mmCIF file of C-alpha atoms in Angstrom:
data_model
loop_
_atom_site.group_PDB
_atom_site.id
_atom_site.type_symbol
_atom_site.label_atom_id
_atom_site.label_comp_id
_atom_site.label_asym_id
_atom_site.label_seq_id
_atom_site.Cartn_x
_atom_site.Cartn_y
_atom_site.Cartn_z
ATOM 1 C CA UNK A 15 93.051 106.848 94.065
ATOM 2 C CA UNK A 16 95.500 108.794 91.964
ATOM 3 C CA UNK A 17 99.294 108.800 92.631
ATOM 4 C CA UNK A 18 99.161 112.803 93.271
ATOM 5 C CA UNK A 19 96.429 112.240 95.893
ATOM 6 C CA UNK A 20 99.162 111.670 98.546
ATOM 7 C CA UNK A 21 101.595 114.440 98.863
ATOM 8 C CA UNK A 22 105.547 114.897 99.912
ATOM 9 C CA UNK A 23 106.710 118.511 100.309
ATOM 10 C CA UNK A 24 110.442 117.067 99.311
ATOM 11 C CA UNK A 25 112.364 116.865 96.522
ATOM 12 C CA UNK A 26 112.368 113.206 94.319
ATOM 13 C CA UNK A 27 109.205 111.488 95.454
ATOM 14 C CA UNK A 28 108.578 107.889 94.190
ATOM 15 C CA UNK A 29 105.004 106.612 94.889
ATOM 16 C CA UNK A 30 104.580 103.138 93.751
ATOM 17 C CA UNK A 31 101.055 102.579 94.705
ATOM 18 C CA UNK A 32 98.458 103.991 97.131
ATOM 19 C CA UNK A 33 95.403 102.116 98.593
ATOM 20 C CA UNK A 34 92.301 103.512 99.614
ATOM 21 C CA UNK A 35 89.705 102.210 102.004
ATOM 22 C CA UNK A 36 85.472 103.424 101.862
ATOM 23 C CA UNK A 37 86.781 105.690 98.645
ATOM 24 C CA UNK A 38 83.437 107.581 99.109
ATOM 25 C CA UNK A 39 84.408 108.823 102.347
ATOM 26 C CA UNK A 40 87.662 110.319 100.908
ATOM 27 C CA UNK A 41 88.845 113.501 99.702
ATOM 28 C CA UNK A 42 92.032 114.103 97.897
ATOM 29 C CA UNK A 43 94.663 116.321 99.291
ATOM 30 C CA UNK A 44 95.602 119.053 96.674
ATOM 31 C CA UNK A 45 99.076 119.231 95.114
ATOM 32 C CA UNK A 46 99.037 123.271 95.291
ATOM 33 C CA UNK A 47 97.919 123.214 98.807
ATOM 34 C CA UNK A 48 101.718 122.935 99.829
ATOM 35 C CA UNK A 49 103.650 123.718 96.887
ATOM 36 C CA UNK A 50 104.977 126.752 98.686
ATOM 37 C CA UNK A 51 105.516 124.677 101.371
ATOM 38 C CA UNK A 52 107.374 122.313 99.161
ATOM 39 C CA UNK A 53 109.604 124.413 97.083
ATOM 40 C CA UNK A 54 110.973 126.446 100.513
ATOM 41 C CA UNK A 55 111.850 123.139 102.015
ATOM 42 C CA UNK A 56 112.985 121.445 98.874
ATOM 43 C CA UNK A 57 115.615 124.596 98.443
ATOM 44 C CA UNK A 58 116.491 124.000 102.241
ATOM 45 C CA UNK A 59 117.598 120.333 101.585
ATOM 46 C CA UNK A 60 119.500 120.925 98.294
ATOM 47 C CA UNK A 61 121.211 124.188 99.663
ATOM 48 C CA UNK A 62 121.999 122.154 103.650
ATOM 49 C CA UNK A 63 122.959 119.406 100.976
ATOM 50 C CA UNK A 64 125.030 117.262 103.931
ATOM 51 C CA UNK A 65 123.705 115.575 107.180
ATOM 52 C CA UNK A 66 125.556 114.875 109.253
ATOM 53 C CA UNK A 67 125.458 111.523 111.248
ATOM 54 C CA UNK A 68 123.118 109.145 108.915
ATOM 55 C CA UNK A 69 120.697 107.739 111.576
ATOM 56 C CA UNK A 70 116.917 108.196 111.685
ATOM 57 C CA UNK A 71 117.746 110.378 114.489
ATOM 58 C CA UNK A 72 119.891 112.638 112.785
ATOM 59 C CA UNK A 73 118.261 113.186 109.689
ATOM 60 C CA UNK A 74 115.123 114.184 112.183
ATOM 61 C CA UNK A 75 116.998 116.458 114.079
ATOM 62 C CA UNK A 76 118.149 118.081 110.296
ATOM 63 C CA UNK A 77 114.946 118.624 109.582
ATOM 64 C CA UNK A 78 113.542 120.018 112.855
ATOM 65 C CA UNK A 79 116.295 123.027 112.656
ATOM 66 C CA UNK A 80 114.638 124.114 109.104
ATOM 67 C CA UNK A 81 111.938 124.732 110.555
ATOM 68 C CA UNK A 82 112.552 125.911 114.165
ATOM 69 C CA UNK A 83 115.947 127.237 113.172
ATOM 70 C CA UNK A 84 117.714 125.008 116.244
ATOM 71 C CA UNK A 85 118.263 121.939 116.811
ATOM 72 C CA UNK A 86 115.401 119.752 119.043
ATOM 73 C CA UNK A 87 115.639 119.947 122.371
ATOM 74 C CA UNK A 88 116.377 117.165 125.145
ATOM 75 C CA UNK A 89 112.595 115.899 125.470
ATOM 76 C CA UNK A 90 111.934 116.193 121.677
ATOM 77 C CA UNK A 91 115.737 113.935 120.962
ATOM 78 C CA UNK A 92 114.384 111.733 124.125
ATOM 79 C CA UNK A 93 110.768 111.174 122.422
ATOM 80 C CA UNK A 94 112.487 110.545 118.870
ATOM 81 C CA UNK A 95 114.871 108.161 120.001
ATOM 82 C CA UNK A 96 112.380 106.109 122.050
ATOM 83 C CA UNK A 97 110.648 105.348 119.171
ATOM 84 C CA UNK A 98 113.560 104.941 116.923
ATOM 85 C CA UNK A 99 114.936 101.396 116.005
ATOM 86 C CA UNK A 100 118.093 100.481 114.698
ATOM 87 C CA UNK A 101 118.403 98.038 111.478
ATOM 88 C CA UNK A 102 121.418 97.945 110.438
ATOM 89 C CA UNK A 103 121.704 95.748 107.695
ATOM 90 C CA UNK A 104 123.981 96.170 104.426
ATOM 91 C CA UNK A 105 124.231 94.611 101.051
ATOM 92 C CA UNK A 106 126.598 95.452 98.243
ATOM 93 C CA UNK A 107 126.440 94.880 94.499
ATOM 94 C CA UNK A 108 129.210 95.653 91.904
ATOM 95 C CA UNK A 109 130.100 98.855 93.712
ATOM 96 C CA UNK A 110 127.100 100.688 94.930
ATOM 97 C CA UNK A 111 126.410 99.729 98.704
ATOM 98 C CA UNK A 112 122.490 99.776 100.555
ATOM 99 C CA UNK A 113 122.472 100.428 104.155
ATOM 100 C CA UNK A 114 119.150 99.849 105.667
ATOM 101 C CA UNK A 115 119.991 102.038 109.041
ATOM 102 C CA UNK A 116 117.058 102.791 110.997
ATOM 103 C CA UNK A 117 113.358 103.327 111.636
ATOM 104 C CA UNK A 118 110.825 105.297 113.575
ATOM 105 C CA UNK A 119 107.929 103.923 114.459
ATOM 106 C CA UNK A 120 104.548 105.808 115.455
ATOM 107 C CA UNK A 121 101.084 105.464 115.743
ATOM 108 C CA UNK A 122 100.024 105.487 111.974
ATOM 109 C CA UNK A 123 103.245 104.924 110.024
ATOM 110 C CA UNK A 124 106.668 104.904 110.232
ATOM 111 C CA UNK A 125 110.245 106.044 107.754
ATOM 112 C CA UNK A 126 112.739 104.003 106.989
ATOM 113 C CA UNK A 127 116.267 105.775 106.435
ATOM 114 C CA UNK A 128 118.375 104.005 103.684
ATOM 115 C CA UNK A 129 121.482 105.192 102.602
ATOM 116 C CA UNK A 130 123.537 104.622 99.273
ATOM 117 C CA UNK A 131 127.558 104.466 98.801
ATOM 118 C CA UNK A 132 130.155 103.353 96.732
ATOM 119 C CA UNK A 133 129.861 105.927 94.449
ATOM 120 C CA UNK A 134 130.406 109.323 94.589
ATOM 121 C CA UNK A 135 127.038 110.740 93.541
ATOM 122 C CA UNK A 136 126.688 114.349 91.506
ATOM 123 C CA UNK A 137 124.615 116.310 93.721
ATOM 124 C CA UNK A 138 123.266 117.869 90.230
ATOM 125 C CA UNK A 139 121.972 114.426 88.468
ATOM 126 C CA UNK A 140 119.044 113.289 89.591
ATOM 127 C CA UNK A 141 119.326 109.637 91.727
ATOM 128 C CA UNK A 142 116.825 106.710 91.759
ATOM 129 C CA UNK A 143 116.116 103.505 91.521
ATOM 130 C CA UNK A 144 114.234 101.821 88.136
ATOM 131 C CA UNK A 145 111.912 100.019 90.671
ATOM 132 C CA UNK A 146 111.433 99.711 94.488
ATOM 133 C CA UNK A 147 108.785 97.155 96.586
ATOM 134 C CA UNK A 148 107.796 97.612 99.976
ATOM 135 C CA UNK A 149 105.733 94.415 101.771
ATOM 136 C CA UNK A 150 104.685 93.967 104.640
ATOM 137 C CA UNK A 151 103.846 90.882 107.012
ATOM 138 C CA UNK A 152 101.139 90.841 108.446
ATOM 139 C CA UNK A 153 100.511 93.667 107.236
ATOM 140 C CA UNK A 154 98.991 96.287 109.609
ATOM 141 C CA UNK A 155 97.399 98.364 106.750
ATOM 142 C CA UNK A 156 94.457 95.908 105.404
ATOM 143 C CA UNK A 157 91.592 97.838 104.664
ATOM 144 C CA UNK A 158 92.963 101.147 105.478
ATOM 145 C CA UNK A 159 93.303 104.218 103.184
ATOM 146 C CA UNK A 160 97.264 104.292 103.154
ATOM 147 C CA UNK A 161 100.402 104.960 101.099
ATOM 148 C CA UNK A 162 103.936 104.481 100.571
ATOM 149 C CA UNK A 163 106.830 106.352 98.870
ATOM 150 C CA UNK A 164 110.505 107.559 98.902
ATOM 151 C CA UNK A 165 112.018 110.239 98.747
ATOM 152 C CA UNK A 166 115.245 112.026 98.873
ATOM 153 C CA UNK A 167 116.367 112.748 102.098
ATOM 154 C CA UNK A 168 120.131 114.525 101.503
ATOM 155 C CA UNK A 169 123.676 113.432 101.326
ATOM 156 C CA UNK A 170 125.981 112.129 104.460
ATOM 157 C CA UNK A 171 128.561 114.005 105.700
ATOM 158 C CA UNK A 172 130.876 111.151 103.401
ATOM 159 C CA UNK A 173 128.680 112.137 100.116
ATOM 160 C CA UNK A 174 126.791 109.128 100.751
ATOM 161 C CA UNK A 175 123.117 109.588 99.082
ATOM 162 C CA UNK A 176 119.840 109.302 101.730
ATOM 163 C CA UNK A 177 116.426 108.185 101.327
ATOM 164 C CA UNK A 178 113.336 108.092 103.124
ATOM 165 C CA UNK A 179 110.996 105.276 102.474
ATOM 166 C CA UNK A 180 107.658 105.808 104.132
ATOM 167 C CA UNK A 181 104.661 104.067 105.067
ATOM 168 C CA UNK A 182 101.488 105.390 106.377
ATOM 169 C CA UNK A 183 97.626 104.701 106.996
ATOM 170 C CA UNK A 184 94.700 106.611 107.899
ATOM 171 C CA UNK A 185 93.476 104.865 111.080
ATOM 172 C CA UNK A 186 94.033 104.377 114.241
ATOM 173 C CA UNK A 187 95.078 100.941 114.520
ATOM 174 C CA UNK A 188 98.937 100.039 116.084
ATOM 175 C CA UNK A 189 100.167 96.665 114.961
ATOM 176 C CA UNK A 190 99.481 93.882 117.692
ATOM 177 C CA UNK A 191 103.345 93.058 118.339
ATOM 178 C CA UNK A 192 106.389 93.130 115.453
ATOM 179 C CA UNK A 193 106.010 92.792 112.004
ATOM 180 C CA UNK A 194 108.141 91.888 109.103
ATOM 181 C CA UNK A 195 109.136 94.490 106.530
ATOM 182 C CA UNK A 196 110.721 93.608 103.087
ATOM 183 C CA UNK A 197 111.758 96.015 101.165
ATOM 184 C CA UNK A 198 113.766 95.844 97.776
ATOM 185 C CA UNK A 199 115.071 97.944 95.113
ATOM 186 C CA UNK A 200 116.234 97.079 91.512
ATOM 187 C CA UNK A 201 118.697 98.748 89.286
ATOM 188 C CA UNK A 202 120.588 102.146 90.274
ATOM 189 C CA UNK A 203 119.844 104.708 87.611
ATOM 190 C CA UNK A 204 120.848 108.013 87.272
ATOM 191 C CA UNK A 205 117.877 110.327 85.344
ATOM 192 C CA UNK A 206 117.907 113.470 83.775
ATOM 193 C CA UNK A 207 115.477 116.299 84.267
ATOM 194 C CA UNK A 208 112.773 114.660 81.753
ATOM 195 C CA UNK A 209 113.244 111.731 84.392
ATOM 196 C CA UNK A 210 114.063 109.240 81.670
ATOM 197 C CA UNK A 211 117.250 107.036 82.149
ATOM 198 C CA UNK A 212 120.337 108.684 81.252
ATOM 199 C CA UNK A 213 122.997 105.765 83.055
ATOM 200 C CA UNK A 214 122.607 102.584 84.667
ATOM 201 C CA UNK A 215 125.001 103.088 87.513
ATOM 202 C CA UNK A 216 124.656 99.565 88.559
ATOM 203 C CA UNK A 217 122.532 96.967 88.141
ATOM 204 C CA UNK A 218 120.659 94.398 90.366
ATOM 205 C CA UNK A 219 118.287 94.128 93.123
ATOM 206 C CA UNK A 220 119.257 95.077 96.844
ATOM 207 C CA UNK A 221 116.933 92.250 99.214
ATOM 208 C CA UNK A 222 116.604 93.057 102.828
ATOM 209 C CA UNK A 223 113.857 91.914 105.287
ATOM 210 C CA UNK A 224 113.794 92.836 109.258
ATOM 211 C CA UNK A 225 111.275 93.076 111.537
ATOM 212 C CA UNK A 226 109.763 96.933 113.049
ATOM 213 C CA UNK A 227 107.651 97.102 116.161
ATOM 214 C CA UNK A 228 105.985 100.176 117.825
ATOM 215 C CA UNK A 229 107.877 101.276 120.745
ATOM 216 C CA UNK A 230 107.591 104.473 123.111
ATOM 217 C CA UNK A 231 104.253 105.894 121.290
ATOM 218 C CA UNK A 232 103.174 108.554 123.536
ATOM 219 C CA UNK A 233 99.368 108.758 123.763
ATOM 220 C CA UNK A 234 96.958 110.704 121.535
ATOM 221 C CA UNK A 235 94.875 113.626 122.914
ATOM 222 C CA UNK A 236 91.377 114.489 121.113
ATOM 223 C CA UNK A 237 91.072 118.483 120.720
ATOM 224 C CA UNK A 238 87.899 120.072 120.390
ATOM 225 C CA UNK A 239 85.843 120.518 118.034
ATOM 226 C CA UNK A 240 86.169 123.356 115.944
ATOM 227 C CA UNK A 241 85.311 125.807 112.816
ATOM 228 C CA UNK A 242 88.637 126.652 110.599
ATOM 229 C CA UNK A 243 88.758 128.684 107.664
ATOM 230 C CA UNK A 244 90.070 126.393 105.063
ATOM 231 C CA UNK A 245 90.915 127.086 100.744
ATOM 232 C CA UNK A 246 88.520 125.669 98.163
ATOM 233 C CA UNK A 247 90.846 122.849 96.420
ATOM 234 C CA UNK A 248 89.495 124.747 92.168
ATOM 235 C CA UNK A 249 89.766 128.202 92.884
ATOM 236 C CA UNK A 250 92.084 128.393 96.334
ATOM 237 C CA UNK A 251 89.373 130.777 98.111
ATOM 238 C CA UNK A 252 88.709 130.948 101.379
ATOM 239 C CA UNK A 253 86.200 128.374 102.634
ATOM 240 C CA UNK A 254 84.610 127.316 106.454
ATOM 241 C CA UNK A 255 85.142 123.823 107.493
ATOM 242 C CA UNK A 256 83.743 121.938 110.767
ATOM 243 C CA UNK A 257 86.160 119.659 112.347
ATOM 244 C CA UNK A 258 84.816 116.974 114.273
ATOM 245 C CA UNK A 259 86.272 114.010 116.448
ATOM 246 C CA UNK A 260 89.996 115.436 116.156
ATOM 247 C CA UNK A 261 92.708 113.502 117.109
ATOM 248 C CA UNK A 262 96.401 114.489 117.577
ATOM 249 C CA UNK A 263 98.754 111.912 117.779
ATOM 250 C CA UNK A 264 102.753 111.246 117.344
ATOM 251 C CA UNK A 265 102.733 110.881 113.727
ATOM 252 C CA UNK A 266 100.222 113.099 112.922
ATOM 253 C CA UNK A 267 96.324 114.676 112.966
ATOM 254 C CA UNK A 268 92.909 112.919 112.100
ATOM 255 C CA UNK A 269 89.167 114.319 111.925
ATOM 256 C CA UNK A 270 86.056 114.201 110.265
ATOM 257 C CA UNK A 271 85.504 117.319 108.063
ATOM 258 C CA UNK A 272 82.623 119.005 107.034
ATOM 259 C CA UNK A 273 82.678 121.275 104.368
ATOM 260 C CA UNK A 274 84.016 121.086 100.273
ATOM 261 C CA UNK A 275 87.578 122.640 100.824
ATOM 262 C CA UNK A 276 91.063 121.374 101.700
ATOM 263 C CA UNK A 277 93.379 122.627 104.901
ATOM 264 C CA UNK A 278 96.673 122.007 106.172
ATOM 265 C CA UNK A 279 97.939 122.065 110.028
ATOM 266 C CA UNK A 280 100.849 122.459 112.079
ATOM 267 C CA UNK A 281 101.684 121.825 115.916
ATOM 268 C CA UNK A 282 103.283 124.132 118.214
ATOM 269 C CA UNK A 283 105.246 123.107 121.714
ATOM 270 C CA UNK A 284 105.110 124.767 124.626
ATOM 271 C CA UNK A 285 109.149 125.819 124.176
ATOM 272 C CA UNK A 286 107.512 127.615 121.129
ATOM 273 C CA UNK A 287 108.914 124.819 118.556
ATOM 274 C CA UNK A 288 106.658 123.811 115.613
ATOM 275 C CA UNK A 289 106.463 121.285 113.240
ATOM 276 C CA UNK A 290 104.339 121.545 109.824
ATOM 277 C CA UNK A 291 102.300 118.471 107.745
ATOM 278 C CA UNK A 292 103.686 117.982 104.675
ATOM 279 C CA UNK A 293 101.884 114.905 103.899
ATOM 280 C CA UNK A 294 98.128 114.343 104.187
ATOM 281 C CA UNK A 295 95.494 111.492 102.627
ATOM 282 C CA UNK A 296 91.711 112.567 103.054
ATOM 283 C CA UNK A 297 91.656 114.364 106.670
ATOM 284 C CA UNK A 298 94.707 112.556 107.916
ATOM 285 C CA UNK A 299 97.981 114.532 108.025
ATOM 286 C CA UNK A 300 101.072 113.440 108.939
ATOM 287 C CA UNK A 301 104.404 115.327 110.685
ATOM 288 C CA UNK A 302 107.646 115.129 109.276
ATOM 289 C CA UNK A 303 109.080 114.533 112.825
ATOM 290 C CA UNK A 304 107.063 112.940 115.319
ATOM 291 C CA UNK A 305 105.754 114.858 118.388
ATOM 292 C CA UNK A 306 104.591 114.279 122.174
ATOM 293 C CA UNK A 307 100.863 115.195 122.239
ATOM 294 C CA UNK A 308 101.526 116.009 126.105
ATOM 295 C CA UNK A 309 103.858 118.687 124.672
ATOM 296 C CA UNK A 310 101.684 120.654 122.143
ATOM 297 C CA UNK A 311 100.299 123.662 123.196
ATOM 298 C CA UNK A 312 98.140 124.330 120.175
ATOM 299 C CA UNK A 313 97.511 123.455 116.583
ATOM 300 C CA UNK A 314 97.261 126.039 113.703
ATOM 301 C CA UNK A 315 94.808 124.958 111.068
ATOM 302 C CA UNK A 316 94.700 128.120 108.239
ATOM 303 C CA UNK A 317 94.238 131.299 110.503
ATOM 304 C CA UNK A 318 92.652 129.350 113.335
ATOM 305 C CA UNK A 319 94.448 128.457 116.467
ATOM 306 C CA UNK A 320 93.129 125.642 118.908
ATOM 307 C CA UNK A 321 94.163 125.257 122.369
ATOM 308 C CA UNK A 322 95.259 121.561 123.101
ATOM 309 C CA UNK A 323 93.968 120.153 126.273
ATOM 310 C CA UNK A 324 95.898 118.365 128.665
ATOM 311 C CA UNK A 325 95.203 114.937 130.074
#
């Protein structure tokens, strides 16, 4: 599978690598299918610029009021911090300090937020690091289509830079008890817009390794099945796709699809909140901030709306 194949509608995406399980049963994800998406959003962040807080938490609750305009509400900030996890572990180098703070942990992946210091950071110049790893043990995502990235996430309320690193698979499979992550990154680079390196801030490789386990998962609810008018991935016209076997989940929405065109969803609450996929591998989508199936009302799929039925 190509690197494009998995989609982040964010600003500074790194994907290192993607695997793919039964390749024939796959279908790419189009880049233009949310580059609208992506460039409103990716404006948001860069204009909101601060976040206030630095936690998992925090940086979800950010990105729920671009979309819903308000912060989340008491059961959405209880459902996020059940399945949040604090880390909490810090290494320093020369000057530049890596704060691994917190995770959230759902049903198909979970984000990592990591925050950088020491420095204060030109919110201009592009950020990154030369080369990142991300390994994981045992690792839940054997045989799975999956993939992993960064990306930018914002600056702290003390200029501190924030990153998302992300992990997610295509099945529904929740790890049998904790796991160990390590994740490291090597040399602190700042780029310029041709993303070569224009300065080695600092170098060296920031080591950390901690364990993640799922915790407060709320369960899934299967939808029925249903016709949506989808967009032909070559020429972006209108096509009709069956949806089969639907799932919605914390993390995100699975089916089997029928049909030669791509299509993009989004959940709405019964307060009326909403939450888009930005992020989507074959018919898998994922949500930026995890919801409570219990809570959805409906999903939006194109111009289609589907009732969600309750357990």
């Amino acid at each position: 599978m190509k690197q494009d194949e998995i989609l982040y509608a964010l600003t500074d995406i790194r994907t290192e690598y993607i695997e793919e399980a039964a390749p024939a049963r796959r279908r790419p994800v189009r880049r233009w299918m949310i580059a609208a998406a992506a460039a409103s959003l990716a404006v948001l962040l860069m204009g909101a610029g601060i976040i206030f807080g630095g936690s998992i938490q925090s940086w979800m609750d950010h990105r729920w009021s671009l979309e819903n305009t308000q912060p989340m509400g008491e059961s959405q900030t209880a459902l996020v911090d059940s399945m949040s996890q604090e880390i909490g572990l810090t290494q320093t180098i020369g000057e530049i300090t890596v704060d691994v703070d917190s995770a959230i942990f759902g049903d198909r992946g979970f984000q990592i937020l990591v925050r950088v210091r020491g420095r204060q950071f030109d919110h201009e110049q592009g950020v990154s690091f030369d080369r990142w790893t991300m390994e994981l043990s045992p690792d839940p995502t054997i045989g799975m289509g999956q993939g992993r990235g960064w990306h930018f996430a914002g600056f702290d309320g003390d200029g501190s830079w924030l990153l998302l690193f992300q992990c997610y698979w295509d099945q529904d499979k929740r790890p049998e008890g904790p796991f160990t992550v390590r994740l490291s990154m090597t040399d602190l680079i700042f780029t310029g817009a041709d993303g070569e390196t224009v300065e080695v801030v600092q170098p060296g490789t920031w080591e950390f390794e901690f364990p993640l386990e799922v915790t407060g998962v709320p369960e899934p609810i299967e939808p029925p099945d249903c016709t949506v008018v989808g967009h032909d991935p070559e020429t972006g016209e209108k096509v009709e796709l069956e949806l089969k076997n639907l799932v919605l989940y914390s993390t995100g929405f699975s089916c089997e699809k029928t049909g030669e065109g791509d299509f993009w969803v989004k959940v709405i609450l019964d307060d009326g909140s909403s939450i888009a996929a930005t992020l989507g591998l074959g018919d898998t989508r994922w949500w930026d901030v995890p919801v409570d199936p219990a809570r959805v009302r409906e999903l939006r799929i194109g111009e289609t709306t589907i009732p969600v039925p309750r357990n």
